[in-house]
Coordinates of C-alpha atoms (C1' of nucleotides) in Angstrom, one line a residue:
Chain A
M1 CA 174.8 81.0 199.3
S2 CA 173.6 76.8 198.7
T3 CA 175.6 74.1 200.9
T4 CA 173.6 71.6 199.4
F5 CA 176.4 68.6 199.3
P6 CA 178.3 67.8 202.5
E7 CA 182.1 69.1 202.9
G8 CA 183.1 65.4 202.2
A9 CA 182.1 66.2 198.5
R10 CA 184.9 68.9 198.0
I11 CA 188.1 67.5 195.5
A12 CA 191.4 67.0 196.7
R13 CA 193.0 68.8 193.5
S14 CA 195.0 65.9 191.6
V15 CA 194.1 64.9 188.4
L16 CA 190.9 66.8 188.6
S17 CA 188.7 66.0 185.6
D18 CA 188.6 62.4 187.0
E19 CA 188.1 63.3 190.5
T20 CA 185.4 65.4 189.3
Y21 CA 184.0 62.4 187.0
G22 CA 184.1 60.2 190.5
V23 CA 182.6 62.6 192.6
I24 CA 179.4 63.0 190.3
R25 CA 179.3 59.4 189.9
D26 CA 178.5 59.1 193.0
L27 CA 176.3 62.2 193.9
V28 CA 174.1 60.4 191.6
L29 CA 174.2 57.0 192.4
E30 CA 173.7 58.1 195.9
H31 CA 171.1 59.7 195.0
R32 CA 172.7 63.5 196.1
I33 CA 170.9 64.6 192.8
A34 CA 167.5 63.2 192.8
P35 CA 166.7 60.8 189.7
G36 CA 165.2 62.7 186.7
S37 CA 166.1 66.2 187.9
R38 CA 168.4 68.7 185.9
V39 CA 172.3 69.1 186.4
N40 CA 173.1 72.7 186.4
I41 CA 176.7 72.7 185.5
D42 CA 177.6 76.4 186.5
S43 CA 176.0 75.5 190.1
L44 CA 177.8 72.0 190.4
S45 CA 181.0 73.5 189.0
A46 CA 180.9 76.4 192.1
E47 CA 179.5 73.8 194.8
L48 CA 182.8 71.3 193.9
G49 CA 185.0 74.3 193.4
V50 CA 186.2 73.6 190.0
S51 CA 185.6 75.2 186.9
P52 CA 182.9 74.3 184.3
T53 CA 185.3 72.7 182.1
P54 CA 186.1 69.3 184.0
V55 CA 182.4 69.3 185.1
R56 CA 181.5 69.2 181.5
E57 CA 184.1 66.5 180.9
A58 CA 182.9 64.2 183.7
L59 CA 178.8 64.8 182.4
A60 CA 180.2 64.1 179.0
R61 CA 181.1 60.5 180.3
L62 CA 178.5 60.2 182.6
E63 CA 176.3 60.0 179.6
S64 CA 177.9 56.9 178.1
D65 CA 177.9 55.1 181.3
G66 CA 174.4 56.1 181.4
L67 CA 174.0 57.8 184.6
V68 CA 172.9 61.1 182.7
V69 CA 171.3 62.2 179.5
K70 CA 171.8 65.4 177.6
V71 CA 169.7 67.2 175.6
P72 CA 171.5 69.6 173.3
L73 CA 171.7 73.2 174.2
R74 CA 169.4 72.5 177.1
G75 CA 171.8 70.7 179.5
Y76 CA 171.9 67.5 181.4
S77 CA 169.5 65.3 183.6
T78 CA 170.4 62.4 185.9
T79 CA 168.7 59.7 184.1
P80 CA 165.1 58.4 186.1
L81 CA 164.5 55.2 188.3
L82 CA 164.0 52.0 186.9
T83 CA 160.8 51.7 185.3
V84 CA 159.1 47.9 185.7
R85 CA 159.8 47.3 182.5
E86 CA 163.6 48.1 182.6
F87 CA 163.9 46.4 186.0
V88 CA 162.5 43.2 184.6
E89 CA 164.9 43.5 181.4
L90 CA 167.6 43.9 183.4
T91 CA 166.6 40.9 185.5
Q92 CA 166.5 39.0 181.8
F93 CA 169.8 40.3 181.0
R94 CA 171.3 38.6 184.6
V95 CA 169.7 35.7 184.3
L96 CA 171.2 34.9 180.7
I97 CA 174.9 36.2 181.7
E98 CA 175.2 35.0 185.1
Q99 CA 174.1 31.4 184.0
W100 CA 177.0 31.3 181.8
T101 CA 179.4 33.2 184.2
A102 CA 178.3 30.8 186.7
A103 CA 178.9 27.4 184.5
Q104 CA 182.6 28.9 183.3
A105 CA 183.6 29.6 186.5
S106 CA 182.7 25.8 188.0
A107 CA 184.3 24.7 185.2
S108 CA 188.1 26.8 185.3
I109 CA 187.6 26.3 189.3
S110 CA 190.9 27.3 190.8
P111 CA 192.3 27.9 194.2
E112 CA 192.6 31.6 194.2
T113 CA 188.8 31.6 193.3
T114 CA 188.0 29.4 195.9
A115 CA 189.7 31.0 198.3
A116 CA 188.1 34.7 196.9
L117 CA 184.8 33.4 197.5
R118 CA 184.8 31.9 200.5
A119 CA 186.2 35.6 202.0
E120 CA 183.3 37.2 199.9
L121 CA 180.8 34.9 201.9
A122 CA 182.6 35.7 205.1
A123 CA 182.2 39.3 204.6
G124 CA 178.6 38.6 203.6
R125 CA 177.8 37.0 207.0
A126 CA 179.5 39.4 208.4
T127 CA 176.1 42.0 208.0
T128 CA 173.9 39.4 208.7
G129 CA 175.4 40.2 212.4
A130 CA 173.2 43.1 213.1
R131 CA 169.7 42.2 211.8
E132 CA 168.1 45.3 211.5
A133 CA 165.9 46.2 208.8
G134 CA 166.4 49.7 206.6
P135 CA 168.6 51.4 204.1
D136 CA 172.1 51.1 206.2
A137 CA 171.3 47.2 206.3
F138 CA 170.1 47.2 202.6
R139 CA 173.3 49.0 201.3
A140 CA 175.5 46.5 203.0
L141 CA 173.8 43.7 201.7
T142 CA 174.1 44.9 198.2
D143 CA 177.4 45.7 198.2
H144 CA 178.2 42.4 199.3
D145 CA 176.1 41.2 196.6
A146 CA 177.5 43.3 193.7
R147 CA 181.2 42.0 194.8
F148 CA 180.1 38.3 195.0
H149 CA 178.3 38.7 191.2
A150 CA 180.9 40.9 189.8
L151 CA 183.7 38.3 191.8
I152 CA 181.9 35.1 189.8
A153 CA 181.6 37.5 186.8
K154 CA 185.8 38.1 186.8
S155 CA 186.5 33.9 187.4
A156 CA 184.4 32.5 184.2
G157 CA 187.6 34.2 182.5
N158 CA 186.2 36.5 179.7
D159 CA 186.7 40.5 181.1
L160 CA 185.0 41.1 178.0
I161 CA 181.6 39.6 179.2
A162 CA 182.7 40.5 182.8
Q163 CA 182.5 44.4 181.6
S164 CA 179.5 44.2 179.9
F165 CA 177.9 42.7 182.9
E166 CA 179.4 45.0 185.4
R167 CA 178.4 48.1 183.3
T168 CA 175.1 47.6 183.9
H169 CA 175.3 49.0 187.4
F170 CA 172.1 46.9 188.4
H171 CA 173.0 46.5 192.1
L172 CA 173.6 50.3 192.2
H173 CA 170.1 50.8 189.9
F174 CA 168.2 48.9 193.0
L175 CA 170.0 50.9 195.7
R176 CA 168.5 54.1 193.8
L177 CA 165.3 51.8 193.9
Y178 CA 165.1 51.2 197.4
L179 CA 166.7 54.6 198.7
A180 CA 164.4 56.5 196.8
S181 CA 161.3 54.2 198.5
H182 CA 162.5 54.9 201.8
S183 CA 162.7 58.5 201.4
T184 CA 159.5 59.2 200.7
D185 CA 158.1 61.0 203.4
A186 CA 155.7 58.6 205.3
D187 CA 152.8 60.9 206.0
G188 CA 148.9 60.0 205.7
D189 CA 148.9 59.5 202.1
A190 CA 146.9 56.2 201.5
D191 CA 149.5 55.5 198.5
H192 CA 152.6 55.8 201.2
R193 CA 150.8 53.9 203.5
R194 CA 150.7 50.8 201.0
L195 CA 154.6 51.5 200.1
N196 CA 155.6 51.2 203.4
A197 CA 153.6 48.2 204.0
V198 CA 155.2 46.6 201.0
L199 CA 158.4 47.7 202.0
E200 CA 158.2 46.4 205.6
E201 CA 157.1 43.1 204.1
Y202 CA 160.0 43.4 201.9
D203 CA 162.9 44.3 205.1
R204 CA 161.1 41.4 207.2
S205 CA 161.3 38.7 204.5
G206 CA 164.2 37.3 205.9
Q207 CA 165.8 38.9 202.3
V208 CA 169.4 39.1 204.2
S209 CA 169.9 35.9 205.4
R210 CA 167.9 33.8 202.5
T211 CA 170.6 35.7 200.2
I212 CA 173.3 34.8 201.9
D213 CA 172.3 31.5 202.1
N214 CA 171.7 31.4 198.1
H215 CA 175.3 32.6 197.8
A216 CA 176.7 30.0 199.8
A217 CA 175.2 27.2 198.0
I218 CA 176.3 29.1 194.5
A219 CA 179.9 29.3 195.5
E220 CA 179.8 25.6 196.7
A221 CA 178.7 24.5 193.4
I222 CA 181.4 26.3 192.0
I223 CA 183.8 25.1 193.9
V224 CA 183.4 21.7 193.4
G225 CA 182.8 22.4 189.9
D226 CA 179.3 21.5 189.5
A227 CA 178.8 23.4 186.6
D228 CA 174.9 22.6 186.1
G229 CA 174.1 23.2 189.6
A230 CA 175.6 26.3 189.6
S231 CA 174.0 27.5 186.7
Q232 CA 170.7 26.4 187.9
L233 CA 171.5 27.9 191.6
M234 CA 172.1 31.2 190.0
R235 CA 169.0 31.1 188.1
E236 CA 167.4 30.4 191.1
H237 CA 168.4 33.0 193.2
I238 CA 168.3 35.9 190.5
E239 CA 164.4 34.8 189.8
F240 CA 164.0 35.1 193.9
S241 CA 165.3 38.5 193.9
R242 CA 163.0 39.8 190.8
V243 CA 159.8 38.2 192.6
R244 CA 160.7 39.6 195.9
F245 CA 161.7 43.6 194.7
L246 CA 159.1 43.3 191.8
P247 CA 156.4 44.4 194.4
V248 CA 158.6 47.5 195.5
V249 CA 159.2 48.9 192.3
E250 CA 155.9 48.4 191.3
M251 CA 154.8 50.6 193.9
I252 CA 157.6 53.1 193.2
A253 CA 156.5 53.6 189.4
S254 CA 153.2 53.9 190.6
L255 CA 153.7 56.5 192.9
G256 CA 156.0 58.7 190.5
Chain B
M1 CA 145.0 65.7 170.1
S2 CA 148.6 67.3 169.8
T3 CA 150.1 66.5 166.3
T4 CA 153.6 67.2 167.4
F5 CA 156.3 66.7 164.6
P6 CA 158.2 63.6 165.1
E7 CA 161.4 63.5 167.1
G8 CA 163.4 63.8 163.7
A9 CA 161.9 66.9 163.1
R10 CA 163.4 69.1 165.6
I11 CA 166.1 71.1 164.0
A12 CA 169.6 69.8 164.1
R13 CA 171.6 72.7 165.7
S14 CA 175.5 72.9 165.5
V15 CA 176.3 71.5 168.6
L16 CA 180.0 71.5 167.9
S17 CA 181.1 68.6 170.8
D18 CA 179.0 66.0 169.0
E19 CA 180.2 66.9 165.6
T20 CA 183.2 66.7 166.6
Y21 CA 182.5 63.0 168.5
G22 CA 181.4 61.6 165.1
V23 CA 184.3 63.1 163.2
I24 CA 187.1 61.8 165.6
R25 CA 185.2 58.3 166.3
D26 CA 185.0 58.6 162.5
L27 CA 188.6 59.1 162.3
V28 CA 189.7 56.2 164.5
L29 CA 187.6 53.7 162.9
E30 CA 188.4 54.2 159.6
H31 CA 192.1 54.0 160.4
R32 CA 193.0 57.5 159.8
I33 CA 195.0 57.8 163.2
A34 CA 196.5 54.5 163.3
P35 CA 195.5 52.2 166.3
G36 CA 198.0 52.1 168.9
S37 CA 198.6 55.9 168.4
R38 CA 199.0 59.3 170.2
V39 CA 196.1 61.6 169.5
N40 CA 197.1 65.2 169.9
I41 CA 194.4 67.6 171.2
D42 CA 195.9 70.5 169.5
S43 CA 197.0 69.2 166.4
L44 CA 193.2 67.4 166.4
S45 CA 191.8 70.9 167.2
A46 CA 193.8 72.7 164.7
E47 CA 192.7 69.6 161.9
L48 CA 189.3 70.3 162.8
G49 CA 189.2 74.0 162.6
V50 CA 187.8 73.9 166.1
S51 CA 188.8 75.1 169.7
P52 CA 190.4 72.1 172.2
T53 CA 187.5 72.1 174.5
P54 CA 184.9 70.2 172.3
V55 CA 187.7 67.9 171.5
R56 CA 188.4 67.2 175.3
E57 CA 184.6 66.1 175.6
A58 CA 184.4 64.1 172.7
L59 CA 187.7 62.3 173.6
A60 CA 186.2 61.5 176.9
R61 CA 183.2 60.1 175.2
L62 CA 185.4 57.9 173.2
E63 CA 186.7 56.6 175.9
S64 CA 183.6 55.5 177.6
D65 CA 183.3 53.8 174.0
G66 CA 186.4 52.2 174.6
L67 CA 188.2 53.6 171.5
V68 CA 190.6 55.6 173.0
V69 CA 192.3 55.4 176.7
K70 CA 193.5 58.4 178.5
V71 CA 196.7 58.8 180.1
P72 CA 196.5 61.4 182.9
L73 CA 198.4 64.6 182.1
R74 CA 200.0 62.3 179.1
G75 CA 197.0 62.7 176.7
Y76 CA 194.7 60.2 174.8
S77 CA 195.8 57.2 172.4
T78 CA 193.8 55.2 170.4
T79 CA 193.1 51.8 171.7
P80 CA 194.9 48.6 169.9
L81 CA 194.0 46.3 167.7
L82 CA 191.9 43.7 168.9
T83 CA 194.1 40.8 170.4
V84 CA 193.4 37.4 169.2
R85 CA 192.2 36.6 173.0
E86 CA 189.6 39.6 172.6
F87 CA 188.5 38.2 169.2
V88 CA 187.7 34.8 170.8
E89 CA 185.8 36.8 173.9
L90 CA 184.0 38.8 171.8
T91 CA 182.7 35.8 169.7
Q92 CA 181.6 34.1 173.3
F93 CA 179.7 37.0 174.0
R94 CA 178.2 36.9 170.9
V95 CA 177.2 33.5 170.6
L96 CA 175.9 33.8 174.3
I97 CA 174.2 36.9 173.2
E98 CA 172.8 36.2 169.9
Q99 CA 171.2 32.3 170.6
W100 CA 168.9 34.2 172.9
T101 CA 168.2 37.4 170.7
A102 CA 167.3 34.6 167.9
A103 CA 165.1 32.4 170.0
Q104 CA 163.5 35.4 171.4
A105 CA 162.6 37.2 168.4
S106 CA 161.3 33.6 167.0
A107 CA 159.1 33.4 169.8
S108 CA 157.5 37.3 169.4
I109 CA 157.4 37.2 165.6
S110 CA 155.1 40.1 164.0
P111 CA 154.7 41.3 160.5
E112 CA 156.8 44.3 160.9
T113 CA 159.9 41.9 162.1
T114 CA 159.0 39.9 159.1
A115 CA 158.7 42.5 156.7
A116 CA 162.0 43.8 157.9
L117 CA 163.9 40.8 158.1
R118 CA 163.2 40.3 154.0
A119 CA 164.1 44.0 153.4
E120 CA 167.3 43.1 154.8
L121 CA 167.8 40.2 153.1
A122 CA 167.4 42.2 149.9
A123 CA 169.7 44.7 150.8
G124 CA 172.5 42.1 151.8
R125 CA 171.6 40.2 148.6
A126 CA 172.4 43.3 146.5
T127 CA 176.1 43.4 148.1
T128 CA 176.7 40.5 146.5
G129 CA 175.7 41.9 143.0
A130 CA 179.3 43.0 142.6
R131 CA 181.3 39.9 143.2
E132 CA 184.7 41.7 143.7
A133 CA 186.8 41.3 146.9
G134 CA 188.6 43.5 148.9
P135 CA 188.1 46.6 151.5
D136 CA 185.0 48.0 149.6
A137 CA 183.0 44.6 149.6
F138 CA 183.8 44.1 153.1
R139 CA 183.0 47.6 154.0
A140 CA 179.7 46.6 152.7
L141 CA 179.3 43.4 153.9
T142 CA 179.9 44.0 157.3
D143 CA 177.6 47.4 157.2
H144 CA 175.0 44.7 156.2
D145 CA 176.0 42.2 158.9
A146 CA 175.7 44.6 161.7
R147 CA 172.1 45.9 160.9
F148 CA 170.7 41.9 160.4
H149 CA 172.6 41.3 163.7
A150 CA 171.1 44.5 165.2
L151 CA 167.9 44.0 163.7
I152 CA 167.3 40.8 165.3
A153 CA 169.2 41.9 168.8
K154 CA 166.3 44.5 168.6
S155 CA 163.3 42.4 167.7
A156 CA 164.2 40.0 170.6
G157 CA 162.0 42.7 173.0
N158 CA 164.9 43.4 175.3
D159 CA 166.5 47.1 174.6
L160 CA 169.0 46.9 177.5
I161 CA 170.3 43.6 175.9
A162 CA 170.0 45.0 172.8
Q163 CA 171.8 48.0 173.6
S164 CA 174.2 46.0 175.2
F165 CA 175.2 43.8 172.2
E166 CA 175.4 46.8 169.9
R167 CA 177.8 48.6 172.1
T168 CA 180.1 45.8 171.6
H169 CA 180.7 47.7 168.1
F170 CA 181.9 43.9 166.9
H171 CA 181.6 44.4 163.6
L172 CA 183.8 48.0 163.5
H173 CA 186.2 46.3 165.4
F174 CA 186.5 43.4 162.9
L175 CA 186.7 46.6 160.0
R176 CA 189.5 47.7 161.7
L177 CA 191.2 44.3 161.5
Y178 CA 190.6 44.0 158.0
L179 CA 191.4 47.7 157.0
A180 CA 194.5 47.2 159.2
S181 CA 195.6 43.8 157.1
H182 CA 194.6 45.5 153.4
S183 CA 196.8 48.9 154.5
T184 CA 199.8 46.9 155.0
D185 CA 202.5 47.6 152.2
A186 CA 202.7 44.5 150.1
D187 CA 206.3 44.1 149.9
G188 CA 209.1 41.5 149.5
D189 CA 208.5 40.7 153.1
A190 CA 207.8 37.1 153.7
D191 CA 205.4 37.9 156.5
H192 CA 203.1 40.4 154.3
R193 CA 203.6 37.9 151.5
R194 CA 201.8 35.3 154.4
L195 CA 199.2 37.8 155.3
N196 CA 198.2 38.6 151.6
A197 CA 198.0 34.8 151.4
V198 CA 195.7 34.5 154.0
L199 CA 193.5 37.7 153.3
E200 CA 193.4 36.5 149.7
E201 CA 192.2 32.9 150.8
Y202 CA 190.0 34.9 153.2
D203 CA 188.4 36.5 150.0
R204 CA 188.1 34.0 147.9
S205 CA 186.6 31.6 150.2
G206 CA 182.7 32.4 149.3
Q207 CA 182.6 34.6 152.5
V208 CA 180.4 37.1 151.5
S209 CA 177.5 34.6 149.7
R210 CA 178.1 32.1 152.5
T211 CA 177.1 34.9 154.9
I212 CA 174.2 35.9 153.0
D213 CA 172.8 32.6 153.1
N214 CA 173.6 32.1 156.7
H215 CA 171.1 35.2 157.2
A216 CA 168.9 34.2 155.3
A217 CA 168.0 30.5 156.8
I218 CA 168.4 32.4 160.3
A219 CA 165.8 34.9 159.1
E220 CA 163.3 31.9 157.8
A221 CA 163.4 30.4 161.3
I222 CA 162.5 33.3 162.7
I223 CA 159.7 34.1 160.7
V224 CA 158.4 30.7 160.8
G225 CA 158.9 30.9 164.9
D226 CA 161.2 28.3 165.2
A227 CA 162.9 29.3 168.5
D228 CA 165.5 26.1 168.3
G229 CA 166.1 26.3 165.0
A230 CA 166.9 30.4 164.6
S231 CA 169.0 29.9 167.7
Q232 CA 171.3 26.6 166.2
L233 CA 171.8 28.3 163.1
M234 CA 172.7 31.6 164.8
R235 CA 175.1 30.0 166.7
E236 CA 176.9 28.1 163.8
H237 CA 176.9 31.3 161.9
I238 CA 179.0 33.2 164.5
E239 CA 181.3 30.2 164.8
F240 CA 181.7 30.1 161.0
S241 CA 182.5 33.5 161.0
R242 CA 185.4 32.7 163.6
V243 CA 186.6 29.9 162.0
R244 CA 187.2 31.9 158.5
F245 CA 188.8 35.3 160.5
L246 CA 190.6 33.8 162.9
P247 CA 193.7 33.2 160.7
V248 CA 193.3 36.8 160.1
V249 CA 193.8 37.9 163.4
E250 CA 196.7 35.3 164.0
M251 CA 198.3 37.3 161.4
I252 CA 197.5 41.1 162.5
A253 CA 199.1 40.0 166.2
S254 CA 201.8 38.4 164.7
L255 CA 203.0 41.2 163.0
G256 CA 202.1 43.9 165.0
Chain C
dT1 C1' 137.0 88.0 179.7
dT2 C1' 139.4 85.0 177.1
dG3 C1' 143.2 83.1 174.1
dG4 C1' 146.7 83.5 171.2
dT5 C1' 150.9 86.1 169.9
dC6 C1' 155.1 88.6 170.4
dA7 C1' 158.7 90.7 172.8
dT8 C1' 162.0 91.4 177.0
dG9 C1' 164.8 89.4 180.1
dA10 C1' 167.1 86.0 182.9
dT11 C1' 169.1 82.0 183.1
dC12 C1' 172.1 78.6 181.2
dC13 C1' 175.0 76.1 178.0
dT14 C1' 178.5 76.5 174.6
dA15 C1' 183.0 77.5 172.6
dT16 C1' 187.0 80.7 172.8
dT17 C1' 191.4 82.2 174.9
dG18 C1' 195.2 82.4 178.2
dG19 C1' 198.0 80.8 181.5
dA20 C1' 199.4 77.4 185.2
dT21 C1' 201.6 72.9 185.5
dA22 C1' 203.3 68.2 184.4
dT23 C1' 206.2 65.5 181.0
dT24 C1' 209.3 65.0 177.6
dT25 C1' 213.6 65.7 175.1
dC26 C1' 217.8 67.0 174.2
dA27 C1' 221.9 69.2 175.3
dT28 C1' 225.4 69.9 178.4
dT29 C1' 228.6 68.2 182.1
dT30 C1' 230.7 65.0 185.4
Chain D
dA1 C1' 228.4 56.5 179.2
dA2 C1' 225.5 58.1 183.1
dA3 C1' 223.5 61.7 184.8
dT4 C1' 221.3 66.1 185.3
dG5 C1' 219.1 70.5 184.2
dA6 C1' 216.7 73.8 181.2
dA7 C1' 214.1 74.5 177.3
dA8 C1' 210.0 72.7 174.7
dT9 C1' 205.8 70.5 174.0
dA10 C1' 201.7 69.1 175.1
dT11 C1' 198.0 68.4 179.0
dC12 C1' 194.8 70.9 181.9
dC13 C1' 192.1 74.0 184.0
dA14 C1' 189.6 78.6 184.9
dA15 C1' 187.6 82.6 183.2
dT16 C1' 184.6 85.0 180.3
dA17 C1' 182.8 86.4 176.0
dG18 C1' 178.8 84.6 173.0
dG19 C1' 173.9 82.5 171.7
dA20 C1' 170.1 79.4 172.7
dT21 C1' 166.4 78.4 175.1
dC22 C1' 162.5 79.3 178.7
dA23 C1' 159.8 81.7 181.4
dT24 C1' 157.1 86.1 182.3
dG25 C1' 154.1 89.4 181.3
dA26 C1' 152.1 92.6 178.1
dC27 C1' 149.5 93.5 174.0
dC28 C1' 145.7 92.7 170.5
dA29 C1' 142.0 90.1 168.8
dA30 C1' 137.5 87.8 169.4

DNA sequence: TTGGTCATGATCCTATTGGATATTTCATTT
DNA sequence: AAATGAAATATCCAATAGGATCATGACCAA
């Protein structure tokens, strides 16, 4: 008997293959299944209380999403954590796309978009109320961050580009990295001590309030229709995120 | 050193679900299954001589590719042809991404990339040998076009962006549109007569040689490292394609 | 002893078959 | 003509048999 997953992971049977898809997706994204590890179809189906068939279909879709990889006749594995190179490439992609979405959103600003941006900013500020650091705070921050950037992407008026941007799941990849870094046992190992030092530096560097301030500035530029300003601020925002987070990624890569 | 065989040397075992994925994909792209029509799993599995299970898995992957859509408990349908709006959005996306890839490829030009570009140009010129118009010529042109643009995307040095670009399958969508327009019966209908007029104008407008000339100019700019020039030429190339093809898209949309 | 090869068993992916459930269609009734 | 119900159709899931891969360990040769 392997009660690996919590009871909440069980499925309310309605449209089983879709439900299964969502559950497995969350299991991967939330690190319940470790990055780079094998995914056993039989175990998973037994764990979720369904037959292998919907699990198979769910995994096929997850492969197209880039969350698992399939080796024929050998099964599925979750994709490994982002490498440093992939992290840099993802940041490049974000700069390219989001400079454009910010400018476009500015050019076609509407009262509805303005209201939505202000509401999301308020939600973001609410997360800073509790000033603690660590996984929970980081999760709340990335949730807000994901919603904020997705909102701008949708406001740019090009659904295709918005979809292409959202399907990178950049915030989920960052969350996976961060969770992985915090879940490493903090024993006396010199590597782990250095990682913890990097993490504490990251957590304490005022990242949360800094991010919210950046968002506020970007939103204001968009609302007043300052396309060039919004574009420039967006670029700086992403670059800042890259500079702050890169040491964490490098440490993780050197450990793994 | 272990002189292991390259990846391709691995024996291609019969993995039925992968095989059916490719077959169904071609069926949809080549219009053997009409756009917007239902896809019957039982009929398909009987047609292909396999059981419904691999067909189901293949369809799940195709949904992530955007070629079919699933309605729970009602089955799958092929996605309709591109709307005018989607065509415009796709062009916007291409301009945004490909200006960047062209510039980046110029900035990091290598002898290998130079050779590959020249080879692809030669292949493109070979397609213009037969000066006929119509579906076959258009197919040869889009095949070359897809390879040329994918080559530049890969040469930009960012795999993530290259993948994101290639997964739009823009050339396949264009091919579907073109094939759909040519497959409509040329009866006495006034709409069809107008469509045929638009198509003949398109086929006769020197699109083939014009495209190859554009490609040659872009390749030359990349090879000599002229990032700004390559970026600008790429933009004009895509805009030209948009202007020439848009009337066809509009006619199709007005008919469907 | 050391190194490599080969057989054997376990594990897991893969695919078919059959049945349960939802939807659609069509005939019947009001 | 509209509504209701029942048969037909198709999706959807489960159970199971069939194969491939990997791991373990024994055997043989150097």
